[in-house]
Amino acid sequence: MENISVYTKTIYTFEAVKYLIDRLSSKGEENEKLAIFVFENSWVSINEFLALKYCLADRILIIGQKKTINFLGSSLRSNKYYYINFEGGMCFLFAGMKDFIVNRGGRTCSLFPVSKHPGVKELTAQEYKVMSMYIGGLSVQHISSIVGLSIKRVYAIKNYGMRKKGLWSDAALVRHWEIITRFVHLKDYPPPQINILTISRRDIQGYMIL
């Protein structure tokens, strides 16, 4: 492949991905632009999310923890995104990358840990209201008195809304709430400035430091 872009925060991860790509890239489609994003942490920043959202590649592979994949898969709206859970080990990672690069994502996730996005689920007005008040510092008891619902019902609304958005904890809700609330207003943000590296068959074409 003449044009595979890779995002990662560490050069060591980049070299590992480059090594795997070097073993596969000669078998891929020459005229197709691919991008690979590796998220080693549990959190996704605004810039990282926007880089994914506005990436111009024909297909995009996201490698990360299951919790990261759950969040991104519930928020990104295009069929060009594919996912690999790197917690499956090196053999699964290589098989998934082969599926993405060589087989063009044609296999099912039951064979390899790569799959299309699970689908965007919008929050209802009630879920958004409850989660907004919770993230604003109000207790569930206080929210219950405001909205006129039982404490148990408020908990259920908050937790179901979090599951819709692939949020596994209150910490994840805090970290990713800005992305969720600004999702329909992304044009308000400046272009992302992140670490994008482009691999050719010959060498690394570019390396941008954060």
PDB file of C-alpha atoms in Angstrom:
ATOM      1  CA  MET A   1       0.000   0.000   0.000  1.00  0.00           C
ATOM      2  CA  GLU A   2       1.397   3.371  -0.926  1.00  0.00           C
ATOM      3  CA  ASN A   3      -0.753   5.350   1.468  1.00  0.00           C
ATOM      4  CA  ILE A   4      -1.493   4.066   4.959  1.00  0.00           C
ATOM      5  CA  SER A   5      -1.758   6.715   7.682  1.00  0.00           C
ATOM      6  CA  VAL A   6      -1.191   5.721  11.291  1.00  0.00           C
ATOM      7  CA  TYR A   7      -2.028   7.578  14.507  1.00  0.00           C
ATOM      8  CA  THR A   8      -0.460   6.536  17.768  1.00  0.00           C
ATOM      9  CA  LYS A   9       0.915   8.354  20.797  1.00  0.00           C
ATOM     10  CA  THR A  10       4.185   6.421  21.051  1.00  0.00           C
ATOM     11  CA  ILE A  11       6.871   5.634  18.503  1.00  0.00           C
ATOM     12  CA  TYR A  12       7.143   2.104  19.911  1.00  0.00           C
ATOM     13  CA  THR A  13       3.535   1.326  19.068  1.00  0.00           C
ATOM     14  CA  PHE A  14       4.025   2.913  15.673  1.00  0.00           C
ATOM     15  CA  GLU A  15       7.024   0.683  14.935  1.00  0.00           C
ATOM     16  CA  ALA A  16       5.026  -2.397  15.960  1.00  0.00           C
ATOM     17  CA  VAL A  17       2.134  -1.417  13.664  1.00  0.00           C
ATOM     18  CA  LYS A  18       4.574  -0.609  10.851  1.00  0.00           C
ATOM     19  CA  TYR A  19       6.123  -4.055  11.215  1.00  0.00           C
ATOM     20  CA  LEU A  20       2.727  -5.720  10.831  1.00  0.00           C
ATOM     21  CA  ILE A  21       1.803  -3.482   7.895  1.00  0.00           C
ATOM     22  CA  ASP A  22       5.082  -4.291   6.136  1.00  0.00           C
ATOM     23  CA  ARG A  23       4.088  -7.961   6.234  1.00  0.00           C
ATOM     24  CA  LEU A  24       0.682  -7.253   4.681  1.00  0.00           C
ATOM     25  CA  SER A  25       0.778  -4.071   2.621  1.00  0.00           C
ATOM     26  CA  SER A  26       2.008  -5.601  -0.633  1.00  0.00           C
ATOM     27  CA  LYS A  27      -1.223  -7.628  -0.777  1.00  0.00           C
ATOM     28  CA  GLY A  28      -3.654  -4.736  -0.412  1.00  0.00           C
ATOM     29  CA  GLU A  29      -5.428  -2.480  -2.874  1.00  0.00           C
ATOM     30  CA  GLU A  30      -2.972  -0.015  -4.409  1.00  0.00           C
ATOM     31  CA  ASN A  31      -5.442   2.806  -5.005  1.00  0.00           C
ATOM     32  CA  GLU A  32      -7.142   2.710  -1.621  1.00  0.00           C
ATOM     33  CA  LYS A  33      -6.346   5.113   1.208  1.00  0.00           C
ATOM     34  CA  LEU A  34      -6.357   3.489   4.634  1.00  0.00           C
ATOM     35  CA  ALA A  35      -5.910   4.885   8.131  1.00  0.00           C
ATOM     36  CA  ILE A  36      -5.102   3.082  11.364  1.00  0.00           C
ATOM     37  CA  PHE A  37      -5.712   4.692  14.765  1.00  0.00           C
ATOM     38  CA  VAL A  38      -4.265   3.018  17.858  1.00  0.00           C
ATOM     39  CA  PHE A  39      -5.658   4.098  21.229  1.00  0.00           C
ATOM     40  CA  GLU A  40      -3.607   2.675  24.071  1.00  0.00           C
ATOM     41  CA  ASN A  41      -5.472   4.608  26.771  1.00  0.00           C
ATOM     42  CA  SER A  42      -9.103   4.320  27.819  1.00  0.00           C
ATOM     43  CA  TRP A  43      -9.881   7.965  27.019  1.00  0.00           C
ATOM     44  CA  VAL A  44     -10.362   9.694  23.665  1.00  0.00           C
ATOM     45  CA  SER A  45      -9.672  13.415  23.418  1.00  0.00           C
ATOM     46  CA  ILE A  46     -11.692  15.926  21.402  1.00  0.00           C
ATOM     47  CA  ASN A  47      -8.859  16.232  18.859  1.00  0.00           C
ATOM     48  CA  GLU A  48      -8.608  12.456  18.490  1.00  0.00           C
ATOM     49  CA  PHE A  49     -12.343  12.123  17.997  1.00  0.00           C
ATOM     50  CA  LEU A  50     -12.385  14.895  15.388  1.00  0.00           C
ATOM     51  CA  ALA A  51      -9.425  13.353  13.589  1.00  0.00           C
ATOM     52  CA  LEU A  52     -11.436  10.144  13.296  1.00  0.00           C
ATOM     53  CA  LYS A  53     -14.584  12.001  12.296  1.00  0.00           C
ATOM     54  CA  TYR A  54     -12.913  13.999   9.520  1.00  0.00           C
ATOM     55  CA  CYS A  55     -10.371  11.430   8.355  1.00  0.00           C
ATOM     56  CA  LEU A  56     -10.471  11.253   4.537  1.00  0.00           C
ATOM     57  CA  ALA A  57      -9.314   7.647   4.255  1.00  0.00           C
ATOM     58  CA  ASP A  58     -11.523   5.184   2.379  1.00  0.00           C
ATOM     59  CA  ARG A  59     -11.486   2.831   5.361  1.00  0.00           C
ATOM     60  CA  ILE A  60     -10.371   3.374   8.940  1.00  0.00           C
ATOM     61  CA  LEU A  61      -9.210   0.764  11.429  1.00  0.00           C
ATOM     62  CA  ILE A  62      -9.484   1.584  15.141  1.00  0.00           C
ATOM     63  CA  ILE A  63      -7.387  -0.511  17.540  1.00  0.00           C
ATOM     64  CA  GLY A  64      -8.021  -0.142  21.243  1.00  0.00           C
ATOM     65  CA  GLN A  65      -9.487  -1.526  24.426  1.00  0.00           C
ATOM     66  CA  LYS A  66     -13.038  -2.842  24.349  1.00  0.00           C
ATOM     67  CA  LYS A  67     -14.289   0.131  26.395  1.00  0.00           C
ATOM     68  CA  THR A  68     -12.755   2.588  23.908  1.00  0.00           C
ATOM     69  CA  ILE A  69     -14.236   0.704  20.963  1.00  0.00           C
ATOM     70  CA  ASN A  70     -17.668   0.689  22.604  1.00  0.00           C
ATOM     71  CA  PHE A  71     -17.618   4.468  22.989  1.00  0.00           C
ATOM     72  CA  LEU A  72     -16.321   5.231  19.488  1.00  0.00           C
ATOM     73  CA  GLY A  73     -18.584   2.655  17.862  1.00  0.00           C
ATOM     74  CA  SER A  74     -21.621   4.275  19.453  1.00  0.00           C
ATOM     75  CA  SER A  75     -20.630   7.760  18.245  1.00  0.00           C
ATOM     76  CA  LEU A  76     -19.184   7.453  14.732  1.00  0.00           C
ATOM     77  CA  ARG A  77     -21.753   7.376  11.953  1.00  0.00           C
ATOM     78  CA  SER A  78     -19.958   5.907   8.950  1.00  0.00           C
ATOM     79  CA  ASN A  79     -19.601   2.332   7.725  1.00  0.00           C
ATOM     80  CA  LYS A  80     -15.945   2.954   6.901  1.00  0.00           C
ATOM     81  CA  TYR A  81     -14.861   2.344  10.519  1.00  0.00           C
ATOM     82  CA  TYR A  82     -13.600  -1.063  11.609  1.00  0.00           C
ATOM     83  CA  TYR A  83     -12.466  -2.129  15.075  1.00  0.00           C
ATOM     84  CA  ILE A  84      -9.976  -4.483  16.727  1.00  0.00           C
ATOM     85  CA  ASN A  85      -9.823  -5.141  20.459  1.00  0.00           C
ATOM     86  CA  PHE A  86      -6.074  -5.369  21.124  1.00  0.00           C
ATOM     87  CA  GLU A  87      -6.741  -7.184  24.385  1.00  0.00           C
ATOM     88  CA  GLY A  88      -7.158 -10.333  22.272  1.00  0.00           C
ATOM     89  CA  GLY A  89      -3.380 -10.669  21.834  1.00  0.00           C
ATOM     90  CA  MET A  90      -0.886 -10.361  18.983  1.00  0.00           C
ATOM     91  CA  CYS A  91      -2.266 -13.251  16.909  1.00  0.00           C
ATOM     92  CA  PHE A  92      -5.747 -11.724  16.903  1.00  0.00           C
ATOM     93  CA  LEU A  93      -4.296  -8.297  16.146  1.00  0.00           C
ATOM     94  CA  PHE A  94      -2.387  -9.577  13.131  1.00  0.00           C
ATOM     95  CA  ALA A  95      -5.397 -11.566  11.915  1.00  0.00           C
ATOM     96  CA  GLY A  96      -7.621  -8.511  12.264  1.00  0.00           C
ATOM     97  CA  MET A  97      -5.163  -6.273  10.412  1.00  0.00           C
ATOM     98  CA  LYS A  98      -4.930  -8.859   7.640  1.00  0.00           C
ATOM     99  CA  ASP A  99      -8.708  -8.906   7.459  1.00  0.00           C
ATOM    100  CA  PHE A 100      -8.749  -5.107   7.198  1.00  0.00           C
ATOM    101  CA  ILE A 101      -5.883  -4.609   4.717  1.00  0.00           C
ATOM    102  CA  VAL A 102      -5.975  -7.742   2.571  1.00  0.00           C
ATOM    103  CA  ASN A 103      -9.594  -8.911   2.776  1.00  0.00           C
ATOM    104  CA  ARG A 104     -10.985  -5.350   2.927  1.00  0.00           C
ATOM    105  CA  GLY A 105     -12.879  -6.108   6.160  1.00  0.00           C
ATOM    106  CA  GLY A 106     -14.800  -8.868   4.450  1.00  0.00           C
ATOM    107  CA  ARG A 107     -14.715 -11.447   7.209  1.00  0.00           C
ATOM    108  CA  THR A 108     -17.016 -11.491  10.200  1.00  0.00           C
ATOM    109  CA  CYS A 109     -16.054 -10.561  13.735  1.00  0.00           C
ATOM    110  CA  SER A 110     -16.680 -14.185  14.778  1.00  0.00           C
ATOM    111  CA  LEU A 111     -13.580 -15.153  12.803  1.00  0.00           C
ATOM    112  CA  PHE A 112     -11.400 -12.169  13.625  1.00  0.00           C
ATOM    113  CA  PRO A 113     -11.842  -9.342  16.157  1.00  0.00           C
ATOM    114  CA  VAL A 114     -12.668  -6.764  13.512  1.00  0.00           C
ATOM    115  CA  SER A 115     -16.196  -5.561  12.885  1.00  0.00           C
ATOM    116  CA  LYS A 116     -18.313  -2.748  11.515  1.00  0.00           C
ATOM    117  CA  HIS A 117     -19.523  -0.126  13.947  1.00  0.00           C
ATOM    118  CA  PRO A 118     -22.313  -1.365  16.268  1.00  0.00           C
ATOM    119  CA  GLY A 119     -24.559   1.559  15.415  1.00  0.00           C
ATOM    120  CA  VAL A 120     -25.168   5.070  16.686  1.00  0.00           C
ATOM    121  CA  LYS A 121     -27.859   5.318  19.356  1.00  0.00           C
ATOM    122  CA  GLU A 122     -29.191   8.779  20.081  1.00  0.00           C
ATOM    123  CA  LEU A 123     -30.020   9.877  23.617  1.00  0.00           C
ATOM    124  CA  THR A 124     -33.608  10.743  24.334  1.00  0.00           C
ATOM    125  CA  ALA A 125     -34.405  14.218  25.684  1.00  0.00           C
ATOM    126  CA  GLN A 126     -34.995  12.725  29.125  1.00  0.00           C
ATOM    127  CA  GLU A 127     -31.715  10.789  29.119  1.00  0.00           C
ATOM    128  CA  TYR A 128     -29.809  13.867  27.989  1.00  0.00           C
ATOM    129  CA  LYS A 129     -31.442  16.010  30.698  1.00  0.00           C
ATOM    130  CA  VAL A 130     -30.709  13.554  33.495  1.00  0.00           C
ATOM    131  CA  MET A 131     -27.117  12.991  32.365  1.00  0.00           C
ATOM    132  CA  SER A 132     -26.538  16.737  31.970  1.00  0.00           C
ATOM    133  CA  MET A 133     -27.697  17.409  35.512  1.00  0.00           C
ATOM    134  CA  TYR A 134     -25.611  14.531  36.830  1.00  0.00           C
ATOM    135  CA  ILE A 135     -22.468  15.702  35.060  1.00  0.00           C
ATOM    136  CA  GLY A 136     -23.246  19.190  36.402  1.00  0.00           C
ATOM    137  CA  GLY A 137     -22.783  17.928  39.948  1.00  0.00           C
ATOM    138  CA  LEU A 138     -26.351  17.178  41.049  1.00  0.00           C
ATOM    139  CA  SER A 139     -26.934  14.007  43.020  1.00  0.00           C
ATOM    140  CA  VAL A 140     -29.401  11.398  41.798  1.00  0.00           C
ATOM    141  CA  GLN A 141     -31.602  12.275  44.762  1.00  0.00           C
ATOM    142  CA  HIS A 142     -31.622  15.944  43.769  1.00  0.00           C
ATOM    143  CA  ILE A 143     -32.322  15.099  40.116  1.00  0.00           C
ATOM    144  CA  SER A 144     -35.173  12.870  41.266  1.00  0.00           C
ATOM    145  CA  SER A 145     -36.838  15.782  43.047  1.00  0.00           C
ATOM    146  CA  ILE A 146     -36.418  18.059  40.001  1.00  0.00           C
ATOM    147  CA  VAL A 147     -37.782  15.723  37.339  1.00  0.00           C
ATOM    148  CA  GLY A 148     -40.446  14.166  39.552  1.00  0.00           C
ATOM    149  CA  LEU A 149     -39.271  10.571  39.151  1.00  0.00           C
ATOM    150  CA  SER A 150     -38.180   7.989  41.668  1.00  0.00           C
ATOM    151  CA  ILE A 151     -34.492   7.654  42.528  1.00  0.00           C
ATOM    152  CA  LYS A 152     -34.511   4.150  41.083  1.00  0.00           C
ATOM    153  CA  ARG A 153     -35.974   5.445  37.811  1.00  0.00           C
ATOM    154  CA  VAL A 154     -33.394   8.251  37.569  1.00  0.00           C
ATOM    155  CA  TYR A 155     -30.580   5.738  38.085  1.00  0.00           C
ATOM    156  CA  ALA A 156     -32.049   3.550  35.350  1.00  0.00           C
ATOM    157  CA  ILE A 157     -32.325   6.478  32.907  1.00  0.00           C
ATOM    158  CA  LYS A 158     -28.733   7.578  33.570  1.00  0.00           C
ATOM    159  CA  ASN A 159     -27.297   4.080  33.299  1.00  0.00           C
ATOM    160  CA  TYR A 160     -29.228   3.242  30.134  1.00  0.00           C
ATOM    161  CA  GLY A 161     -28.085   6.480  28.516  1.00  0.00           C
ATOM    162  CA  MET A 162     -24.504   5.671  29.434  1.00  0.00           C
ATOM    163  CA  ARG A 163     -24.785   2.202  27.907  1.00  0.00           C
ATOM    164  CA  LYS A 164     -26.171   3.736  24.708  1.00  0.00           C
ATOM    165  CA  LYS A 165     -23.001   5.805  24.416  1.00  0.00           C
ATOM    166  CA  GLY A 166     -20.624   3.019  25.352  1.00  0.00           C
ATOM    167  CA  LEU A 167     -19.714   4.608  28.686  1.00  0.00           C
ATOM    168  CA  TRP A 168     -18.635   2.065  31.278  1.00  0.00           C
ATOM    169  CA  SER A 169     -18.215   4.292  34.337  1.00  0.00           C
ATOM    170  CA  ASP A 170     -18.911   7.739  35.750  1.00  0.00           C
ATOM    171  CA  ALA A 171     -15.277   8.597  34.991  1.00  0.00           C
ATOM    172  CA  ALA A 172     -15.838   7.756  31.324  1.00  0.00           C
ATOM    173  CA  LEU A 173     -18.975   9.901  31.358  1.00  0.00           C
ATOM    174  CA  VAL A 174     -16.975  12.866  32.669  1.00  0.00           C
ATOM    175  CA  ARG A 175     -14.131  12.322  30.197  1.00  0.00           C
ATOM    176  CA  HIS A 176     -16.330  11.968  27.126  1.00  0.00           C
ATOM    177  CA  TRP A 177     -19.317  14.180  27.920  1.00  0.00           C
ATOM    178  CA  GLU A 178     -17.991  17.124  25.907  1.00  0.00           C
ATOM    179  CA  ILE A 179     -17.703  14.927  22.818  1.00  0.00           C
ATOM    180  CA  ILE A 180     -21.269  13.723  23.317  1.00  0.00           C
ATOM    181  CA  THR A 181     -22.773  17.150  23.922  1.00  0.00           C
ATOM    182  CA  ARG A 182     -20.922  18.752  20.993  1.00  0.00           C
ATOM    183  CA  PHE A 183     -21.465  15.863  18.606  1.00  0.00           C
ATOM    184  CA  VAL A 184     -23.938  17.771  16.424  1.00  0.00           C
ATOM    185  CA  HIS A 185     -21.870  20.959  16.625  1.00  0.00           C
ATOM    186  CA  LEU A 186     -18.486  19.620  15.587  1.00  0.00           C
ATOM    187  CA  LYS A 187     -18.016  22.375  13.005  1.00  0.00           C
ATOM    188  CA  ASP A 188     -17.435  24.748  15.918  1.00  0.00           C
ATOM    189  CA  TYR A 189     -14.100  23.082  16.591  1.00  0.00           C
ATOM    190  CA  PRO A 190     -10.794  23.949  14.890  1.00  0.00           C
ATOM    191  CA  PRO A 191      -9.064  21.306  12.734  1.00  0.00           C
ATOM    192  CA  PRO A 192      -7.483  18.568  14.850  1.00  0.00           C
ATOM    193  CA  GLN A 193      -3.739  18.709  15.521  1.00  0.00           C
ATOM    194  CA  ILE A 194      -2.528  15.203  16.275  1.00  0.00           C
ATOM    195  CA  ASN A 195       0.217  12.707  15.640  1.00  0.00           C
ATOM    196  CA  ILE A 196      -0.353  11.391  12.082  1.00  0.00           C
ATOM    197  CA  LEU A 197       2.299   9.196  10.495  1.00  0.00           C
ATOM    198  CA  THR A 198       2.167   7.981   6.907  1.00  0.00           C
ATOM    199  CA  ILE A 199       3.764   4.703   5.904  1.00  0.00           C
ATOM    200  CA  SER A 200       4.945   3.988   2.369  1.00  0.00           C
ATOM    201  CA  ARG A 201       6.678   0.855   1.135  1.00  0.00           C
ATOM    202  CA  ARG A 202       9.962   2.732   1.244  1.00  0.00           C
ATOM    203  CA  ASP A 203       9.916   4.500   4.604  1.00  0.00           C
ATOM    204  CA  ILE A 204       8.011   6.740   6.981  1.00  0.00           C
ATOM    205  CA  GLN A 205       6.893   9.742   4.958  1.00  0.00           C
ATOM    206  CA  GLY A 206       5.936  12.042   7.825  1.00  0.00           C
ATOM    207  CA  TYR A 207       5.930  12.356  11.586  1.00  0.00           C
ATOM    208  CA  MET A 208       4.040  15.176  13.335  1.00  0.00           C
ATOM    209  CA  ILE A 209       4.742  15.689  17.034  1.00  0.00           C
ATOM    210  CA  LEU A 210       1.843  16.769  19.253  1.00  0.00           C
TER     211      LEU A 210
END
